[in-house]
Short mmCIF file of C-alpha atoms in Angstrom, two decimals:
data_model
loop_
_atom_site.label_atom_id
_atom_site.label_comp_id
_atom_site.label_asym_id
_atom_site.label_seq_id
_atom_site.Cartn_x
_atom_site.Cartn_y
_atom_site.Cartn_z
CA MET A 1 81.85 -76.16 -54.80
CA LYS A 2 79.65 -75.11 -52.56
CA ALA A 3 76.54 -76.67 -50.96
CA ARG A 4 72.99 -76.77 -52.73
CA SER A 5 69.75 -76.09 -51.05
CA ASP A 6 68.59 -79.82 -52.11
CA GLU A 7 71.80 -81.15 -50.44
CA LEU A 8 70.58 -79.35 -47.32
CA GLN A 9 67.11 -80.41 -47.41
CA ILE A 10 68.09 -84.27 -47.66
CA PHE A 11 70.53 -83.78 -44.92
CA VAL A 12 68.27 -81.95 -42.57
CA CYS A 13 65.44 -84.83 -43.38
CA VAL A 14 67.72 -87.51 -42.52
CA ILE A 15 68.37 -86.34 -39.40
CA GLU A 16 64.67 -85.26 -38.52
CA CYS A 17 63.56 -88.74 -39.58
CA GLY A 18 66.30 -90.88 -38.48
CA SER A 19 67.47 -92.61 -41.19
CA ILE A 20 68.51 -93.09 -44.64
CA SER A 21 65.67 -95.11 -45.63
CA ALA A 22 62.88 -93.29 -43.52
CA ALA A 23 64.05 -90.19 -45.26
CA ALA A 24 64.39 -91.74 -48.75
CA GLU A 25 60.76 -92.69 -48.67
CA GLN A 26 59.86 -88.95 -47.88
CA VAL A 27 61.42 -87.33 -50.65
CA GLY A 28 60.75 -89.99 -52.98
CA GLN A 29 64.66 -91.15 -53.53
CA THR A 30 66.12 -94.67 -52.94
CA PRO A 31 68.25 -94.81 -49.88
CA SER A 32 71.29 -95.21 -52.09
CA ALA A 33 70.79 -91.86 -53.74
CA VAL A 34 70.16 -90.40 -50.36
CA SER A 35 73.27 -91.78 -49.01
CA ARG A 36 75.02 -90.49 -52.15
CA THR A 37 73.94 -87.30 -51.48
CA LEU A 38 75.44 -87.20 -47.93
CA SER A 39 78.77 -88.34 -49.10
CA LYS A 40 78.69 -85.83 -51.25
CA LEU A 41 77.97 -82.76 -49.28
CA GLU A 42 80.62 -84.07 -47.27
CA ALA A 43 83.16 -84.24 -49.74
CA LYS A 44 82.08 -80.35 -50.25
CA LEU A 45 82.64 -79.51 -46.72
CA ASP A 46 85.58 -81.58 -46.46
CA THR A 47 84.24 -82.54 -42.73
CA THR A 48 82.55 -85.58 -41.70
CA LEU A 49 78.67 -84.56 -40.67
CA ILE A 50 77.25 -88.22 -39.44
CA ASN A 51 79.32 -91.08 -38.18
CA ARG A 52 77.12 -94.07 -39.97
CA THR A 53 77.12 -97.60 -39.13
CA THR A 54 74.71 -100.01 -40.05
CA ARG A 55 72.97 -99.80 -36.39
CA ARG A 56 72.99 -96.53 -35.78
CA MET A 57 73.75 -92.67 -36.89
CA ASP A 58 75.25 -90.05 -34.59
CA LEU A 59 75.88 -86.51 -35.72
CA THR A 60 79.32 -85.15 -35.38
CA GLU A 61 80.03 -81.74 -33.30
CA GLU A 62 80.63 -80.04 -36.81
CA GLY A 63 77.36 -82.09 -37.76
CA LYS A 64 75.18 -80.56 -35.15
CA TYR A 65 76.89 -77.33 -35.82
CA PHE A 66 75.66 -77.32 -39.95
CA PHE A 67 71.80 -79.19 -38.92
CA GLU A 68 71.19 -75.93 -36.62
CA HIS A 69 72.23 -73.50 -39.54
CA ALA A 70 70.87 -75.65 -42.37
CA LYS A 71 67.68 -75.54 -40.35
CA LEU A 72 67.42 -71.97 -40.19
CA ILE A 73 68.37 -71.27 -43.74
CA LEU A 74 65.96 -73.95 -44.83
CA ASP A 75 63.23 -72.00 -42.64
CA GLN A 76 64.28 -68.73 -44.70
CA MET A 77 64.15 -69.56 -47.71
CA ASP A 78 60.49 -70.96 -46.97
CA GLN A 79 59.72 -67.73 -45.52
CA LEU A 80 60.83 -65.94 -48.25
CA GLU A 81 59.01 -67.99 -50.92
CA GLU A 82 55.62 -67.48 -48.62
CA ARG A 83 56.48 -63.68 -48.85
CA LEU A 84 57.15 -63.12 -52.11
CA SER A 85 54.05 -64.85 -52.99
CA SER A 86 50.38 -63.24 -53.55
CA ARG A 87 49.42 -61.20 -50.49
CA GLN A 88 45.87 -63.15 -51.19
CA GLN A 89 47.53 -66.26 -50.88
CA THR A 90 45.80 -68.66 -48.35
CA PRO A 91 48.63 -69.64 -45.51
CA SER A 92 49.64 -73.34 -45.90
CA GLY A 93 52.44 -76.00 -44.85
CA ARG A 94 53.30 -77.62 -41.91
CA LEU A 95 52.97 -75.77 -38.34
CA ARG A 96 54.77 -77.71 -35.52
CA ILE A 97 53.31 -76.52 -32.27
CA ASN A 98 54.59 -77.99 -28.83
CA ALA A 99 52.95 -77.26 -25.66
CA ALA A 100 52.74 -78.94 -21.99
CA SER A 101 49.64 -81.60 -22.02
CA PRO A 102 47.22 -79.64 -19.75
CA PHE A 103 47.34 -76.29 -21.99
CA MET A 104 47.54 -78.61 -25.12
CA LEU A 105 44.14 -80.04 -23.98
CA HIS A 106 42.52 -77.02 -22.70
CA ALA A 107 43.26 -74.14 -24.59
CA VAL A 108 44.29 -75.38 -27.85
CA VAL A 109 42.47 -78.39 -29.06
CA PRO A 110 38.96 -77.14 -28.36
CA TYR A 111 39.76 -74.38 -30.97
CA ILE A 112 41.31 -76.60 -33.62
CA ASP A 113 37.97 -77.13 -35.48
CA GLU A 114 37.70 -73.63 -35.92
CA PHE A 115 41.24 -72.73 -36.93
CA ARG A 116 41.21 -75.66 -39.50
CA ARG A 117 38.02 -73.90 -41.13
CA LEU A 118 40.07 -70.47 -41.18
CA TYR A 119 42.98 -71.76 -42.35
CA PRO A 120 42.31 -75.34 -44.39
CA ASP A 121 45.86 -75.12 -45.76
CA ILE A 122 47.98 -75.53 -42.44
CA GLN A 123 48.95 -78.82 -41.64
CA LEU A 124 48.90 -79.02 -37.69
CA GLU A 125 51.36 -81.19 -36.11
CA LEU A 126 50.36 -80.96 -31.99
CA ASN A 127 53.47 -82.31 -29.54
CA SER A 128 52.82 -82.25 -25.98
CA ASN A 129 55.80 -82.03 -23.69
CA ASP A 130 55.54 -81.19 -20.03
CA LEU A 131 59.50 -80.32 -19.96
CA ILE A 132 61.17 -77.70 -21.87
CA ILE A 133 62.16 -78.77 -25.04
CA ASP A 134 64.78 -77.51 -27.65
CA LEU A 135 63.39 -76.19 -30.37
CA LEU A 136 65.54 -77.42 -33.19
CA GLU A 137 66.21 -81.04 -32.05
CA GLN A 138 62.56 -81.37 -31.88
CA SER A 139 61.70 -79.80 -35.05
CA THR A 140 59.27 -77.31 -33.47
CA ASP A 141 58.32 -74.05 -35.22
CA ILE A 142 56.46 -72.68 -31.78
CA ALA A 143 56.34 -73.74 -28.31
CA ILE A 144 53.76 -72.44 -25.59
CA ARG A 145 55.66 -71.94 -22.18
CA ILE A 146 53.35 -71.05 -19.06
CA GLY A 147 55.04 -68.90 -16.47
CA THR A 148 57.92 -67.04 -16.45
CA LEU A 149 60.67 -67.33 -18.97
CA ALA A 150 63.98 -68.08 -18.07
CA ASP A 151 66.50 -65.75 -20.08
CA SER A 152 66.74 -67.06 -23.79
CA THR A 153 68.02 -66.38 -26.83
CA LEU A 154 64.90 -67.12 -28.21
CA HIS A 155 61.83 -64.67 -29.59
CA ALA A 156 58.78 -64.44 -27.42
CA ARG A 157 55.43 -63.38 -27.79
CA SER A 158 52.87 -62.54 -24.88
CA LEU A 159 49.81 -64.89 -25.80
CA GLY A 160 48.40 -63.57 -22.25
CA CYS A 161 48.14 -64.68 -18.67
CA SER A 162 45.75 -67.07 -16.93
CA PRO A 163 44.98 -67.16 -12.97
CA LEU A 164 45.70 -69.56 -10.67
CA LEU A 165 42.92 -70.90 -8.47
CA ILE A 166 42.42 -72.91 -5.36
CA VAL A 167 39.99 -75.83 -6.27
CA ALA A 168 38.26 -78.79 -5.03
CA SER A 169 35.62 -80.97 -6.00
CA PRO A 170 32.41 -80.75 -4.01
CA ALA A 171 32.60 -85.01 -2.93
CA TYR A 172 36.15 -83.65 -1.20
CA LEU A 173 34.32 -80.48 0.36
CA LYS A 174 31.46 -82.91 1.62
CA LYS A 175 33.86 -85.26 3.46
CA HIS A 176 36.40 -82.98 4.99
CA GLY A 177 34.83 -79.41 4.80
CA ALA A 178 35.86 -76.17 3.11
CA PRO A 179 39.00 -73.83 4.38
CA GLN A 180 37.71 -70.40 5.57
CA GLN A 181 41.05 -68.98 5.98
CA VAL A 182 44.38 -69.88 4.54
CA ALA A 183 45.76 -71.29 7.71
CA ASP A 184 43.06 -73.83 7.65
CA LEU A 185 44.74 -75.38 4.57
CA SER A 186 47.17 -77.55 7.06
CA GLU A 187 44.36 -79.70 7.97
CA HIS A 188 43.70 -80.61 4.10
CA THR A 189 45.01 -82.90 1.65
CA LEU A 190 46.93 -80.76 -0.78
CA LEU A 191 47.81 -81.86 -4.07
CA GLY A 192 51.07 -80.30 -5.40
CA PHE A 193 53.88 -80.53 -8.37
CA THR A 194 57.09 -82.85 -8.29
CA GLN A 195 58.85 -80.47 -10.29
CA ASN A 196 58.91 -76.70 -10.55
CA GLU A 197 58.59 -75.94 -6.90
CA GLY A 198 57.20 -72.62 -7.40
CA LEU A 199 53.82 -74.25 -8.12
CA ASN A 200 53.34 -75.26 -4.74
CA GLN A 201 53.71 -71.42 -3.85
CA TRP A 202 49.95 -70.86 -3.72
CA PRO A 203 49.14 -67.28 -4.71
CA LEU A 204 47.37 -66.44 -1.39
CA ARG A 205 47.71 -63.49 1.06
CA TYR A 206 48.60 -64.08 4.54
CA VAL A 207 50.19 -62.60 7.54
CA HIS A 208 53.71 -63.31 5.90
CA GLY A 209 52.95 -62.26 2.41
CA ASP A 210 51.16 -63.48 -0.74
CA ARG A 211 52.54 -66.88 -1.54
CA TRP A 212 51.47 -69.73 0.69
CA PRO A 213 54.25 -72.66 0.66
CA ILE A 214 52.51 -75.97 1.11
CA THR A 215 53.67 -79.38 1.55
CA PRO A 216 51.97 -81.81 -0.91
CA ALA A 217 50.26 -85.02 0.21
CA ILE A 218 50.07 -86.07 -3.50
CA SER A 219 52.42 -84.77 -6.10
CA ALA A 220 52.73 -85.19 -9.74
CA SER A 221 54.60 -83.91 -12.81
CA SER A 222 51.50 -82.95 -14.89
CA GLY A 223 49.08 -80.37 -13.95
CA GLU A 224 46.56 -82.49 -16.00
CA THR A 225 47.32 -85.50 -13.33
CA VAL A 226 46.62 -83.11 -10.56
CA ARG A 227 43.46 -82.13 -12.14
CA HIS A 228 42.32 -85.51 -12.20
CA LEU A 229 43.32 -86.08 -8.67
CA ALA A 230 41.50 -82.94 -7.49
CA LEU A 231 38.18 -84.04 -9.61
CA GLU A 232 38.40 -87.52 -8.10
CA GLY A 233 38.23 -85.71 -4.56
CA GLN A 234 41.73 -86.64 -3.37
CA GLY A 235 42.39 -82.94 -2.31
CA ILE A 236 42.39 -79.33 -2.96
CA ALA A 237 44.49 -78.02 -5.72
CA CYS A 238 46.26 -74.94 -7.41
CA LEU A 239 45.56 -74.65 -10.88
CA SER A 240 45.44 -72.22 -13.94
CA HIS A 241 41.69 -71.12 -14.48
CA PHE A 242 42.52 -72.15 -18.53
CA MET A 243 42.40 -75.76 -17.12
CA THR A 244 39.50 -75.81 -14.72
CA ILE A 245 36.85 -73.39 -16.26
CA ASP A 246 35.02 -76.18 -17.79
CA ASP A 247 35.12 -77.96 -14.21
CA ILE A 248 34.12 -74.69 -12.22
CA ARG A 249 31.02 -74.11 -14.57
CA ALA A 250 29.80 -77.49 -14.42
CA GLY A 251 30.20 -77.82 -10.71
CA ARG A 252 32.90 -80.43 -10.84
CA LEU A 253 35.27 -78.49 -9.00
CA LYS A 254 34.44 -75.56 -6.67
CA VAL A 255 36.98 -72.07 -6.29
CA LEU A 256 38.09 -71.96 -2.36
CA LEU A 257 39.70 -68.99 -0.43
CA GLY A 258 38.85 -66.56 -3.57
CA GLU A 259 39.16 -63.59 -1.02
CA PHE A 260 42.35 -64.46 -0.12
CA ASN A 261 43.82 -64.98 -4.19
CA SER A 262 46.63 -62.71 -4.45
CA GLY A 263 45.87 -61.89 -8.10
CA TYR A 264 48.80 -63.20 -9.46
CA ARG A 265 48.31 -64.64 -13.05
CA GLN A 266 50.72 -66.92 -14.96
CA PRO A 267 52.06 -65.44 -18.35
CA ILE A 268 52.01 -67.70 -21.52
CA ASN A 269 54.31 -67.43 -23.91
CA ALA A 270 55.16 -68.29 -27.45
CA VAL A 271 58.83 -68.92 -28.19
CA TYR A 272 60.20 -69.32 -31.43
CA TYR A 273 63.50 -69.27 -33.46
CA ARG A 274 62.77 -66.84 -36.10
CA ASN A 275 64.96 -63.59 -36.36
CA SER A 276 62.67 -61.75 -38.81
CA GLN A 277 59.55 -61.60 -39.95
CA LEU A 278 57.05 -64.73 -38.88
CA ALA A 279 56.11 -66.95 -41.61
CA LEU A 280 52.47 -66.43 -42.30
CA ARG A 281 51.46 -70.01 -40.90
CA ILE A 282 52.89 -69.14 -37.50
CA GLN A 283 51.73 -65.50 -37.49
CA CYS A 284 48.32 -66.55 -38.14
CA PHE A 285 48.09 -69.16 -35.68
CA LEU A 286 49.51 -66.76 -33.06
CA ASP A 287 47.16 -64.25 -33.92
CA PHE A 288 44.29 -66.48 -33.10
CA ILE A 289 45.44 -68.64 -30.02
CA GLN A 290 45.62 -65.08 -28.47
CA SER A 291 42.36 -63.89 -29.26
CA LYS A 292 40.90 -67.21 -27.70
CA LEU A 293 43.19 -66.52 -24.45
CA ALA A 294 42.24 -62.85 -23.80
CA ALA A 295 39.20 -64.10 -22.15
CA TYR A 296 41.37 -65.82 -19.25
CA ALA A 297 43.00 -62.28 -18.70
CA SER A 298 39.64 -60.94 -17.39
CA ALA A 299 38.72 -64.09 -15.24
CA ASP A 300 38.25 -63.55 -11.68
CA PHE A 301 38.97 -65.32 -8.44
CA LYS A 302 35.55 -67.32 -8.07
CA GLY A 303 35.65 -68.66 -11.57
#
């Protein structure tokens, strides 16, 4: 006997929900019915997919393999149904998006109202994580990543790029003065990152190259934390244009050493697991956010 799609759906739902009872509530069945479906599926496959105790569930190696492929099969079925429906059909369904907190807050959230007016039948789920995630484990449709992508089996689509700017608050500059040359930075309090050492290489031209290495006096794991430190007058920071543009326009941050900026722009990419044509809801979001990010690519280094 072969596994049926409804059995795959229940199996995937159990894993994503974390328990049989939570999955049963989501699919509208009793826990005992869900448990019987899992047992029937394992019997058909002649293997144990989940080690279950009264306290926890753990996927076996076979279960992990089956879960990944079951997810892909169900996604392909959803995609097929979307593509076979009317060409005038409004894109719909749940869309799970993951991005680092600064990008989510400054480059996604401000446009959500407009996106929902355009596509009211898409249910958005926005998740923030400053570390690289596993799309399958996190049930994510799209992950937006800033910077150069590592080699990966994931598909990627460029959404644009964003300059890196050297900034400080008026309060900090009033107290400590503004650096006039790149070398002057050694006399200032610099704000940097605890992870991804490349972010502590600032895009500034000097006698030895166009990447100025800094030793931060204060480090943080999140760009949003670094931004708030800069706003509070704690030092000079190097941050993406997309997360500082409003602060610069409002005068809360000032751009420094613009004439020495090397012009480096951080790539912004969407990554996903699709092997064929994208689902309509994913395609709509990528097209939409790419149009919004186009302004960053042409930004100058004076803000």
